[in-house]
């Protein structure tokens, strides 16, 4: 919640408390309806604020998992394959098939590199296995790329939840302002 939203939320709560403290002096009929709407709005706004915070924390966690999966894919799958291919002088039909992706490769680009290298290495399985890779290294690399994609999808989902909660909170604060005006 941004400072502006927090101040507005606090002022709506203060208005709510003022109505409770001065209910007798304010009268009952018009204030009761306004008070009920304000209470409902504050409850919904509070729920959105909680959802916003939860989504933020989950997105941070998902970001850490995403970075970990990225490092695992690069360190445990792509780098060994590239190093062994350079030592074996494996020359597939595509001369650049066994090179590391750019440092700032995006999620899809990194997945494409991993799957492409796995497919390019399949005809040369025996030399890679003799050099120390697991017999099903290509399948494992594709699986690691999928785990990486899944982590990116989860992060995107959590960030979307936060955005939706932010929009819901903003709408409830607008409703609250209309109610007390």
mmCIF file with all atom_site columns, C-alpha atoms in Angstrom:
data_model
loop_
_atom_site.group_PDB
_atom_site.id
_atom_site.type_symbol
_atom_site.label_atom_id
_atom_site.label_alt_id
_atom_site.label_comp_id
_atom_site.label_asym_id
_atom_site.label_entity_id
_atom_site.label_seq_id
_atom_site.pdbx_PDB_ins_code
_atom_site.Cartn_x
_atom_site.Cartn_y
_atom_site.Cartn_z
_atom_site.occupancy
_atom_site.B_iso_or_equiv
_atom_site.pdbx_formal_charge
_atom_site.auth_seq_id
_atom_site.auth_comp_id
_atom_site.auth_asym_id
_atom_site.auth_atom_id
_atom_site.pdbx_PDB_model_num
ATOM 1   C CA . UNK A 1 1   ? 0.000   0.000   0.000   1.00 0.00 ? 1   UNK A CA 1
ATOM 2   C CA . UNK A 1 2   ? 1.410   3.365   -0.980  1.00 0.00 ? 2   UNK A CA 1
ATOM 3   C CA . UNK A 1 3   ? 1.569   6.254   1.484   1.00 0.00 ? 3   UNK A CA 1
ATOM 4   C CA . UNK A 1 4   ? -1.318  8.098   -0.190  1.00 0.00 ? 4   UNK A CA 1
ATOM 5   C CA . UNK A 1 5   ? -3.527  5.015   0.003   1.00 0.00 ? 5   UNK A CA 1
ATOM 6   C CA . UNK A 1 6   ? -2.506  4.392   3.605   1.00 0.00 ? 6   UNK A CA 1
ATOM 7   C CA . UNK A 1 7   ? -3.420  7.963   4.574   1.00 0.00 ? 7   UNK A CA 1
ATOM 8   C CA . UNK A 1 8   ? -6.801  7.706   2.869   1.00 0.00 ? 8   UNK A CA 1
ATOM 9   C CA . UNK A 1 9   ? -7.442  4.335   4.513   1.00 0.00 ? 9   UNK A CA 1
ATOM 10  C CA . UNK A 1 10  ? -6.525  5.794   7.908   1.00 0.00 ? 10  UNK A CA 1
ATOM 11  C CA . UNK A 1 11  ? -8.790  8.803   7.388   1.00 0.00 ? 11  UNK A CA 1
ATOM 12  C CA . UNK A 1 12  ? -11.700 6.488   6.493   1.00 0.00 ? 12  UNK A CA 1
ATOM 13  C CA . UNK A 1 13  ? -11.052 4.512   9.666   1.00 0.00 ? 13  UNK A CA 1
ATOM 14  C CA . UNK A 1 14  ? -10.952 7.744   11.649  1.00 0.00 ? 14  UNK A CA 1
ATOM 15  C CA . UNK A 1 15  ? -14.277 8.762   10.099  1.00 0.00 ? 15  UNK A CA 1
ATOM 16  C CA . UNK A 1 16  ? -15.698 5.372   11.028  1.00 0.00 ? 16  UNK A CA 1
ATOM 17  C CA . UNK A 1 17  ? -14.496 5.798   14.613  1.00 0.00 ? 17  UNK A CA 1
ATOM 18  C CA . UNK A 1 18  ? -15.909 9.337   14.728  1.00 0.00 ? 18  UNK A CA 1
ATOM 19  C CA . UNK A 1 19  ? -19.339 8.042   13.676  1.00 0.00 ? 19  UNK A CA 1
ATOM 20  C CA . UNK A 1 20  ? -19.213 5.374   16.380  1.00 0.00 ? 20  UNK A CA 1
ATOM 21  C CA . UNK A 1 21  ? -18.139 7.842   19.081  1.00 0.00 ? 21  UNK A CA 1
ATOM 22  C CA . UNK A 1 22  ? -20.723 10.495  18.126  1.00 0.00 ? 22  UNK A CA 1
ATOM 23  C CA . UNK A 1 23  ? -23.643 8.351   16.965  1.00 0.00 ? 23  UNK A CA 1
ATOM 24  C CA . UNK A 1 24  ? -26.100 9.881   19.439  1.00 0.00 ? 24  UNK A CA 1
ATOM 25  C CA . UNK A 1 25  ? -25.328 13.455  18.432  1.00 0.00 ? 25  UNK A CA 1
ATOM 26  C CA . UNK A 1 26  ? -25.361 12.718  14.673  1.00 0.00 ? 26  UNK A CA 1
ATOM 27  C CA . UNK A 1 27  ? -28.824 11.167  14.470  1.00 0.00 ? 27  UNK A CA 1
ATOM 28  C CA . UNK A 1 28  ? -29.720 7.704   13.310  1.00 0.00 ? 28  UNK A CA 1
ATOM 29  C CA . UNK A 1 29  ? -31.411 7.461   9.898   1.00 0.00 ? 29  UNK A CA 1
ATOM 30  C CA . UNK A 1 30  ? -28.972 8.949   7.325   1.00 0.00 ? 30  UNK A CA 1
ATOM 31  C CA . UNK A 1 31  ? -25.890 8.104   9.370   1.00 0.00 ? 31  UNK A CA 1
ATOM 32  C CA . UNK A 1 32  ? -26.846 4.425   9.866   1.00 0.00 ? 32  UNK A CA 1
ATOM 33  C CA . UNK A 1 33  ? -26.901 3.763   6.101   1.00 0.00 ? 33  UNK A CA 1
ATOM 34  C CA . UNK A 1 34  ? -23.669 5.688   5.571   1.00 0.00 ? 34  UNK A CA 1
ATOM 35  C CA . UNK A 1 35  ? -22.038 3.961   8.502   1.00 0.00 ? 35  UNK A CA 1
ATOM 36  C CA . UNK A 1 36  ? -23.047 0.517   7.222   1.00 0.00 ? 36  UNK A CA 1
ATOM 37  C CA . UNK A 1 37  ? -21.663 1.288   3.734   1.00 0.00 ? 37  UNK A CA 1
ATOM 38  C CA . UNK A 1 38  ? -18.477 2.664   5.249   1.00 0.00 ? 38  UNK A CA 1
ATOM 39  C CA . UNK A 1 39  ? -18.042 -0.470  7.412   1.00 0.00 ? 39  UNK A CA 1
ATOM 40  C CA . UNK A 1 40  ? -18.516 -2.733  4.395   1.00 0.00 ? 40  UNK A CA 1
ATOM 41  C CA . UNK A 1 41  ? -16.114 -0.669  2.328   1.00 0.00 ? 41  UNK A CA 1
ATOM 42  C CA . UNK A 1 42  ? -13.489 -0.722  5.067   1.00 0.00 ? 42  UNK A CA 1
ATOM 43  C CA . UNK A 1 43  ? -13.814 -4.506  5.394   1.00 0.00 ? 43  UNK A CA 1
ATOM 44  C CA . UNK A 1 44  ? -13.360 -5.016  1.669   1.00 0.00 ? 44  UNK A CA 1
ATOM 45  C CA . UNK A 1 45  ? -10.481 -2.527  1.542   1.00 0.00 ? 45  UNK A CA 1
ATOM 46  C CA . UNK A 1 46  ? -8.796  -4.310  4.426   1.00 0.00 ? 46  UNK A CA 1
ATOM 47  C CA . UNK A 1 47  ? -9.185  -7.651  2.648   1.00 0.00 ? 47  UNK A CA 1
ATOM 48  C CA . UNK A 1 48  ? -7.660  -6.199  -0.527  1.00 0.00 ? 48  UNK A CA 1
ATOM 49  C CA . UNK A 1 49  ? -4.787  -4.656  1.461   1.00 0.00 ? 49  UNK A CA 1
ATOM 50  C CA . UNK A 1 50  ? -4.083  -8.035  3.059   1.00 0.00 ? 50  UNK A CA 1
ATOM 51  C CA . UNK A 1 51  ? -4.239  -9.766  -0.325  1.00 0.00 ? 51  UNK A CA 1
ATOM 52  C CA . UNK A 1 52  ? -1.934  -7.138  -1.785  1.00 0.00 ? 52  UNK A CA 1
ATOM 53  C CA . UNK A 1 53  ? 0.648   -7.692  0.944   1.00 0.00 ? 53  UNK A CA 1
ATOM 54  C CA . UNK A 1 54  ? 0.376   -11.486 0.703   1.00 0.00 ? 54  UNK A CA 1
ATOM 55  C CA . UNK A 1 55  ? 0.821   -11.366 -3.072  1.00 0.00 ? 55  UNK A CA 1
ATOM 56  C CA . UNK A 1 56  ? 3.852   -9.115  -2.661  1.00 0.00 ? 56  UNK A CA 1
ATOM 57  C CA . UNK A 1 57  ? 5.494   -11.545 -0.232  1.00 0.00 ? 57  UNK A CA 1
ATOM 58  C CA . UNK A 1 58  ? 4.632   -14.533 -2.444  1.00 0.00 ? 58  UNK A CA 1
ATOM 59  C CA . UNK A 1 59  ? 6.005   -12.735 -5.508  1.00 0.00 ? 59  UNK A CA 1
ATOM 60  C CA . UNK A 1 60  ? 9.271   -12.063 -3.697  1.00 0.00 ? 60  UNK A CA 1
ATOM 61  C CA . UNK A 1 61  ? 9.511   -15.733 -2.781  1.00 0.00 ? 61  UNK A CA 1
ATOM 62  C CA . UNK A 1 62  ? 8.663   -16.766 -6.338  1.00 0.00 ? 62  UNK A CA 1
ATOM 63  C CA . UNK A 1 63  ? 11.380  -14.424 -7.622  1.00 0.00 ? 63  UNK A CA 1
ATOM 64  C CA . UNK A 1 64  ? 13.955  -16.134 -5.415  1.00 0.00 ? 64  UNK A CA 1
ATOM 65  C CA . UNK A 1 65  ? 12.809  -19.551 -6.663  1.00 0.00 ? 65  UNK A CA 1
ATOM 66  C CA . UNK A 1 66  ? 12.969  -18.314 -10.259 1.00 0.00 ? 66  UNK A CA 1
ATOM 67  C CA . UNK A 1 67  ? 16.562  -17.098 -9.823  1.00 0.00 ? 67  UNK A CA 1
ATOM 68  C CA . UNK A 1 68  ? 17.501  -20.399 -8.191  1.00 0.00 ? 68  UNK A CA 1
ATOM 69  C CA . UNK A 1 69  ? 15.966  -22.423 -11.042 1.00 0.00 ? 69  UNK A CA 1
ATOM 70  C CA . UNK A 1 70  ? 17.732  -20.201 -13.573 1.00 0.00 ? 70  UNK A CA 1
ATOM 71  C CA . UNK A 1 71  ? 21.089  -20.804 -11.891 1.00 0.00 ? 71  UNK A CA 1
ATOM 72  C CA . UNK A 1 72  ? 20.424  -24.553 -11.710 1.00 0.00 ? 72  UNK A CA 1
ATOM 73  C CA . UNK A 1 73  ? 19.601  -24.661 -15.415 1.00 0.00 ? 73  UNK A CA 1
ATOM 74  C CA . UNK A 1 74  ? 22.710  -22.697 -16.350 1.00 0.00 ? 74  UNK A CA 1
ATOM 75  C CA . UNK A 1 75  ? 25.153  -24.257 -13.868 1.00 0.00 ? 75  UNK A CA 1
ATOM 76  C CA . UNK A 1 76  ? 23.979  -27.863 -13.759 1.00 0.00 ? 76  UNK A CA 1
ATOM 77  C CA . UNK A 1 77  ? 22.801  -28.420 -17.323 1.00 0.00 ? 77  UNK A CA 1
ATOM 78  C CA . UNK A 1 78  ? 23.933  -25.873 -19.913 1.00 0.00 ? 78  UNK A CA 1
ATOM 79  C CA . UNK A 1 79  ? 27.480  -25.116 -18.701 1.00 0.00 ? 79  UNK A CA 1
ATOM 80  C CA . UNK A 1 80  ? 28.608  -28.768 -18.447 1.00 0.00 ? 80  UNK A CA 1
ATOM 81  C CA . UNK A 1 81  ? 27.211  -29.528 -21.897 1.00 0.00 ? 81  UNK A CA 1
ATOM 82  C CA . UNK A 1 82  ? 28.954  -26.509 -23.447 1.00 0.00 ? 82  UNK A CA 1
ATOM 83  C CA . UNK A 1 83  ? 32.253  -27.338 -21.699 1.00 0.00 ? 83  UNK A CA 1
ATOM 84  C CA . UNK A 1 84  ? 32.190  -30.982 -22.767 1.00 0.00 ? 84  UNK A CA 1
ATOM 85  C CA . UNK A 1 85  ? 31.177  -30.077 -26.332 1.00 0.00 ? 85  UNK A CA 1
ATOM 86  C CA . UNK A 1 86  ? 34.105  -27.664 -26.576 1.00 0.00 ? 86  UNK A CA 1
ATOM 87  C CA . UNK A 1 87  ? 36.497  -30.356 -25.343 1.00 0.00 ? 87  UNK A CA 1
ATOM 88  C CA . UNK A 1 88  ? 35.129  -33.052 -27.631 1.00 0.00 ? 88  UNK A CA 1
ATOM 89  C CA . UNK A 1 89  ? 35.002  -30.790 -30.659 1.00 0.00 ? 89  UNK A CA 1
ATOM 90  C CA . UNK A 1 90  ? 31.492  -31.991 -31.373 1.00 0.00 ? 90  UNK A CA 1
ATOM 91  C CA . UNK A 1 91  ? 30.331  -30.372 -34.582 1.00 0.00 ? 91  UNK A CA 1
ATOM 92  C CA . UNK A 1 92  ? 26.625  -30.714 -35.216 1.00 0.00 ? 92  UNK A CA 1
ATOM 93  C CA . UNK A 1 93  ? 24.980  -29.297 -38.302 1.00 0.00 ? 93  UNK A CA 1
ATOM 94  C CA . UNK A 1 94  ? 24.613  -25.959 -36.471 1.00 0.00 ? 94  UNK A CA 1
ATOM 95  C CA . UNK A 1 95  ? 28.103  -24.754 -35.447 1.00 0.00 ? 95  UNK A CA 1
ATOM 96  C CA . UNK A 1 96  ? 26.776  -22.541 -32.626 1.00 0.00 ? 96  UNK A CA 1
ATOM 97  C CA . UNK A 1 97  ? 24.496  -25.164 -31.083 1.00 0.00 ? 97  UNK A CA 1
ATOM 98  C CA . UNK A 1 98  ? 26.689  -25.583 -28.005 1.00 0.00 ? 98  UNK A CA 1
ATOM 99  C CA . UNK A 1 99  ? 27.244  -22.105 -26.630 1.00 0.00 ? 99  UNK A CA 1
ATOM 100 C CA . UNK A 1 100 ? 26.010  -20.414 -23.512 1.00 0.00 ? 100 UNK A CA 1
ATOM 101 C CA . UNK A 1 101 ? 23.002  -18.103 -23.836 1.00 0.00 ? 101 UNK A CA 1
ATOM 102 C CA . UNK A 1 102 ? 23.488  -14.349 -23.385 1.00 0.00 ? 102 UNK A CA 1
ATOM 103 C CA . UNK A 1 103 ? 23.801  -13.257 -19.750 1.00 0.00 ? 103 UNK A CA 1
ATOM 104 C CA . UNK A 1 104 ? 20.540  -11.332 -19.889 1.00 0.00 ? 104 UNK A CA 1
ATOM 105 C CA . UNK A 1 105 ? 18.570  -13.957 -21.782 1.00 0.00 ? 105 UNK A CA 1
ATOM 106 C CA . UNK A 1 106 ? 14.865  -13.816 -21.012 1.00 0.00 ? 106 UNK A CA 1
ATOM 107 C CA . UNK A 1 107 ? 12.806  -16.702 -19.731 1.00 0.00 ? 107 UNK A CA 1
ATOM 108 C CA . UNK A 1 108 ? 11.668  -17.958 -23.132 1.00 0.00 ? 108 UNK A CA 1
ATOM 109 C CA . UNK A 1 109 ? 15.059  -17.396 -24.729 1.00 0.00 ? 109 UNK A CA 1
ATOM 110 C CA . UNK A 1 110 ? 16.786  -19.415 -22.008 1.00 0.00 ? 110 UNK A CA 1
ATOM 111 C CA . UNK A 1 111 ? 14.260  -22.222 -22.412 1.00 0.00 ? 111 UNK A CA 1
ATOM 112 C CA . UNK A 1 112 ? 14.849  -22.219 -26.167 1.00 0.00 ? 112 UNK A CA 1
ATOM 113 C CA . UNK A 1 113 ? 18.609  -22.485 -25.630 1.00 0.00 ? 113 UNK A CA 1
ATOM 114 C CA . UNK A 1 114 ? 18.195  -25.416 -23.245 1.00 0.00 ? 114 UNK A CA 1
ATOM 115 C CA . UNK A 1 115 ? 15.753  -27.345 -25.414 1.00 0.00 ? 115 UNK A CA 1
ATOM 116 C CA . UNK A 1 116 ? 17.743  -26.566 -28.566 1.00 0.00 ? 116 UNK A CA 1
ATOM 117 C CA . UNK A 1 117 ? 20.987  -27.784 -27.020 1.00 0.00 ? 117 UNK A CA 1
ATOM 118 C CA . UNK A 1 118 ? 19.302  -30.921 -25.703 1.00 0.00 ? 118 UNK A CA 1
ATOM 119 C CA . UNK A 1 119 ? 17.958  -31.721 -29.172 1.00 0.00 ? 119 UNK A CA 1
ATOM 120 C CA . UNK A 1 120 ? 21.291  -30.932 -30.833 1.00 0.00 ? 120 UNK A CA 1
ATOM 121 C CA . UNK A 1 121 ? 23.169  -33.151 -28.362 1.00 0.00 ? 121 UNK A CA 1
ATOM 122 C CA . UNK A 1 122 ? 20.927  -36.212 -28.717 1.00 0.00 ? 122 UNK A CA 1
ATOM 123 C CA . UNK A 1 123 ? 22.767  -37.602 -31.782 1.00 0.00 ? 123 UNK A CA 1
ATOM 124 C CA . UNK A 1 124 ? 26.025  -37.315 -29.831 1.00 0.00 ? 124 UNK A CA 1
ATOM 125 C CA . UNK A 1 125 ? 24.826  -38.938 -26.608 1.00 0.00 ? 125 UNK A CA 1
ATOM 126 C CA . UNK A 1 126 ? 27.646  -41.480 -26.335 1.00 0.00 ? 126 UNK A CA 1
ATOM 127 C CA . UNK A 1 127 ? 30.565  -39.002 -26.294 1.00 0.00 ? 127 UNK A CA 1
ATOM 128 C CA . UNK A 1 128 ? 28.753  -36.841 -23.709 1.00 0.00 ? 128 UNK A CA 1
ATOM 129 C CA . UNK A 1 129 ? 28.029  -39.848 -21.486 1.00 0.00 ? 129 UNK A CA 1
ATOM 130 C CA . UNK A 1 130 ? 31.669  -40.984 -21.755 1.00 0.00 ? 130 UNK A CA 1
ATOM 131 C CA . UNK A 1 131 ? 32.707  -37.462 -20.738 1.00 0.00 ? 131 UNK A CA 1
ATOM 132 C CA . UNK A 1 132 ? 30.652  -37.709 -17.541 1.00 0.00 ? 132 UNK A CA 1
ATOM 133 C CA . UNK A 1 133 ? 27.089  -36.673 -18.257 1.00 0.00 ? 133 UNK A CA 1
ATOM 134 C CA . UNK A 1 134 ? 24.168  -38.839 -17.201 1.00 0.00 ? 134 UNK A CA 1
ATOM 135 C CA . UNK A 1 135 ? 22.770  -41.083 -19.972 1.00 0.00 ? 135 UNK A CA 1
ATOM 136 C CA . UNK A 1 136 ? 19.502  -39.157 -20.032 1.00 0.00 ? 136 UNK A CA 1
ATOM 137 C CA . UNK A 1 137 ? 21.098  -35.699 -19.787 1.00 0.00 ? 137 UNK A CA 1
ATOM 138 C CA . UNK A 1 138 ? 18.988  -34.333 -22.642 1.00 0.00 ? 138 UNK A CA 1
ATOM 139 C CA . UNK A 1 139 ? 15.721  -35.351 -20.982 1.00 0.00 ? 139 UNK A CA 1
ATOM 140 C CA . UNK A 1 140 ? 16.929  -33.892 -17.691 1.00 0.00 ? 140 UNK A CA 1
ATOM 141 C CA . UNK A 1 141 ? 17.847  -30.619 -19.375 1.00 0.00 ? 141 UNK A CA 1
ATOM 142 C CA . UNK A 1 142 ? 14.420  -30.299 -20.971 1.00 0.00 ? 142 UNK A CA 1
ATOM 143 C CA . UNK A 1 143 ? 12.814  -31.100 -17.593 1.00 0.00 ? 143 UNK A CA 1
ATOM 144 C CA . UNK A 1 144 ? 14.965  -28.458 -15.882 1.00 0.00 ? 144 UNK A CA 1
ATOM 145 C CA . UNK A 1 145 ? 13.913  -25.943 -18.535 1.00 0.00 ? 145 UNK A CA 1
ATOM 146 C CA . UNK A 1 146 ? 10.268  -26.786 -17.823 1.00 0.00 ? 146 UNK A CA 1
ATOM 147 C CA . UNK A 1 147 ? 10.790  -26.348 -14.070 1.00 0.00 ? 147 UNK A CA 1
ATOM 148 C CA . UNK A 1 148 ? 12.329  -22.944 -14.843 1.00 0.00 ? 148 UNK A CA 1
ATOM 149 C CA . UNK A 1 149 ? 9.318   -21.996 -16.991 1.00 0.00 ? 149 UNK A CA 1
ATOM 150 C CA . UNK A 1 150 ? 6.962   -23.143 -14.223 1.00 0.00 ? 150 UNK A CA 1
ATOM 151 C CA . UNK A 1 151 ? 8.801   -20.925 -11.715 1.00 0.00 ? 151 UNK A CA 1
ATOM 152 C CA . UNK A 1 152 ? 8.494   -17.954 -14.073 1.00 0.00 ? 152 UNK A CA 1
ATOM 153 C CA . UNK A 1 153 ? 4.782   -18.646 -14.509 1.00 0.00 ? 153 UNK A CA 1
ATOM 154 C CA . UNK A 1 154 ? 4.268   -18.773 -10.735 1.00 0.00 ? 154 UNK A CA 1
ATOM 155 C CA . UNK A 1 155 ? 6.080   -15.452 -10.306 1.00 0.00 ? 155 UNK A CA 1
ATOM 156 C CA . UNK A 1 156 ? 3.948   -13.857 -13.008 1.00 0.00 ? 156 UNK A CA 1
ATOM 157 C CA . UNK A 1 157 ? 0.812   -15.248 -11.333 1.00 0.00 ? 157 UNK A CA 1
ATOM 158 C CA . UNK A 1 158 ? 1.761   -13.794 -7.940  1.00 0.00 ? 158 UNK A CA 1
ATOM 159 C CA . UNK A 1 159 ? 2.533   -10.411 -9.445  1.00 0.00 ? 159 UNK A CA 1
ATOM 160 C CA . UNK A 1 160 ? -0.822  -10.427 -11.228 1.00 0.00 ? 160 UNK A CA 1
ATOM 161 C CA . UNK A 1 161 ? -2.566  -11.188 -7.931  1.00 0.00 ? 161 UNK A CA 1
ATOM 162 C CA . UNK A 1 162 ? -0.833  -8.158  -6.412  1.00 0.00 ? 162 UNK A CA 1
ATOM 163 C CA . UNK A 1 163 ? -1.895  -5.901  -9.258  1.00 0.00 ? 163 UNK A CA 1
ATOM 164 C CA . UNK A 1 164 ? -5.490  -7.090  -8.986  1.00 0.00 ? 164 UNK A CA 1
ATOM 165 C CA . UNK A 1 165 ? -5.465  -6.511  -5.221  1.00 0.00 ? 165 UNK A CA 1
ATOM 166 C CA . UNK A 1 166 ? -4.047  -3.021  -5.762  1.00 0.00 ? 166 UNK A CA 1
ATOM 167 C CA . UNK A 1 167 ? -6.835  -2.180  -8.201  1.00 0.00 ? 167 UNK A CA 1
ATOM 168 C CA . UNK A 1 168 ? -9.438  -3.583  -5.806  1.00 0.00 ? 168 UNK A CA 1
ATOM 169 C CA . UNK A 1 169 ? -8.005  -1.574  -2.931  1.00 0.00 ? 169 UNK A CA 1
ATOM 170 C CA . UNK A 1 170 ? -8.000  1.614   -4.988  1.00 0.00 ? 170 UNK A CA 1
ATOM 171 C CA . UNK A 1 171 ? -11.640 1.028   -5.960  1.00 0.00 ? 171 UNK A CA 1
ATOM 172 C CA . UNK A 1 172 ? -12.678 0.445   -2.344  1.00 0.00 ? 172 UNK A CA 1
ATOM 173 C CA . UNK A 1 173 ? -10.885 3.595   -1.216  1.00 0.00 ? 173 UNK A CA 1
ATOM 174 C CA . UNK A 1 174 ? -12.715 5.529   -3.949  1.00 0.00 ? 174 UNK A CA 1
ATOM 175 C CA . UNK A 1 175 ? -15.993 4.053   -2.724  1.00 0.00 ? 175 UNK A CA 1
ATOM 176 C CA . UNK A 1 176 ? -15.132 4.997   0.840   1.00 0.00 ? 176 UNK A CA 1
ATOM 177 C CA . UNK A 1 177 ? -14.409 8.572   -0.158  1.00 0.00 ? 177 UNK A CA 1
ATOM 178 C CA . UNK A 1 178 ? -17.716 8.810   -2.006  1.00 0.00 ? 178 UNK A CA 1
ATOM 179 C CA . UNK A 1 179 ? -19.525 7.392   1.011   1.00 0.00 ? 179 UNK A CA 1
ATOM 180 C CA . UNK A 1 180 ? -18.267 10.018  3.435   1.00 0.00 ? 180 UNK A CA 1
ATOM 181 C CA . UNK A 1 181 ? -18.628 12.997  1.095   1.00 0.00 ? 181 UNK A CA 1
#
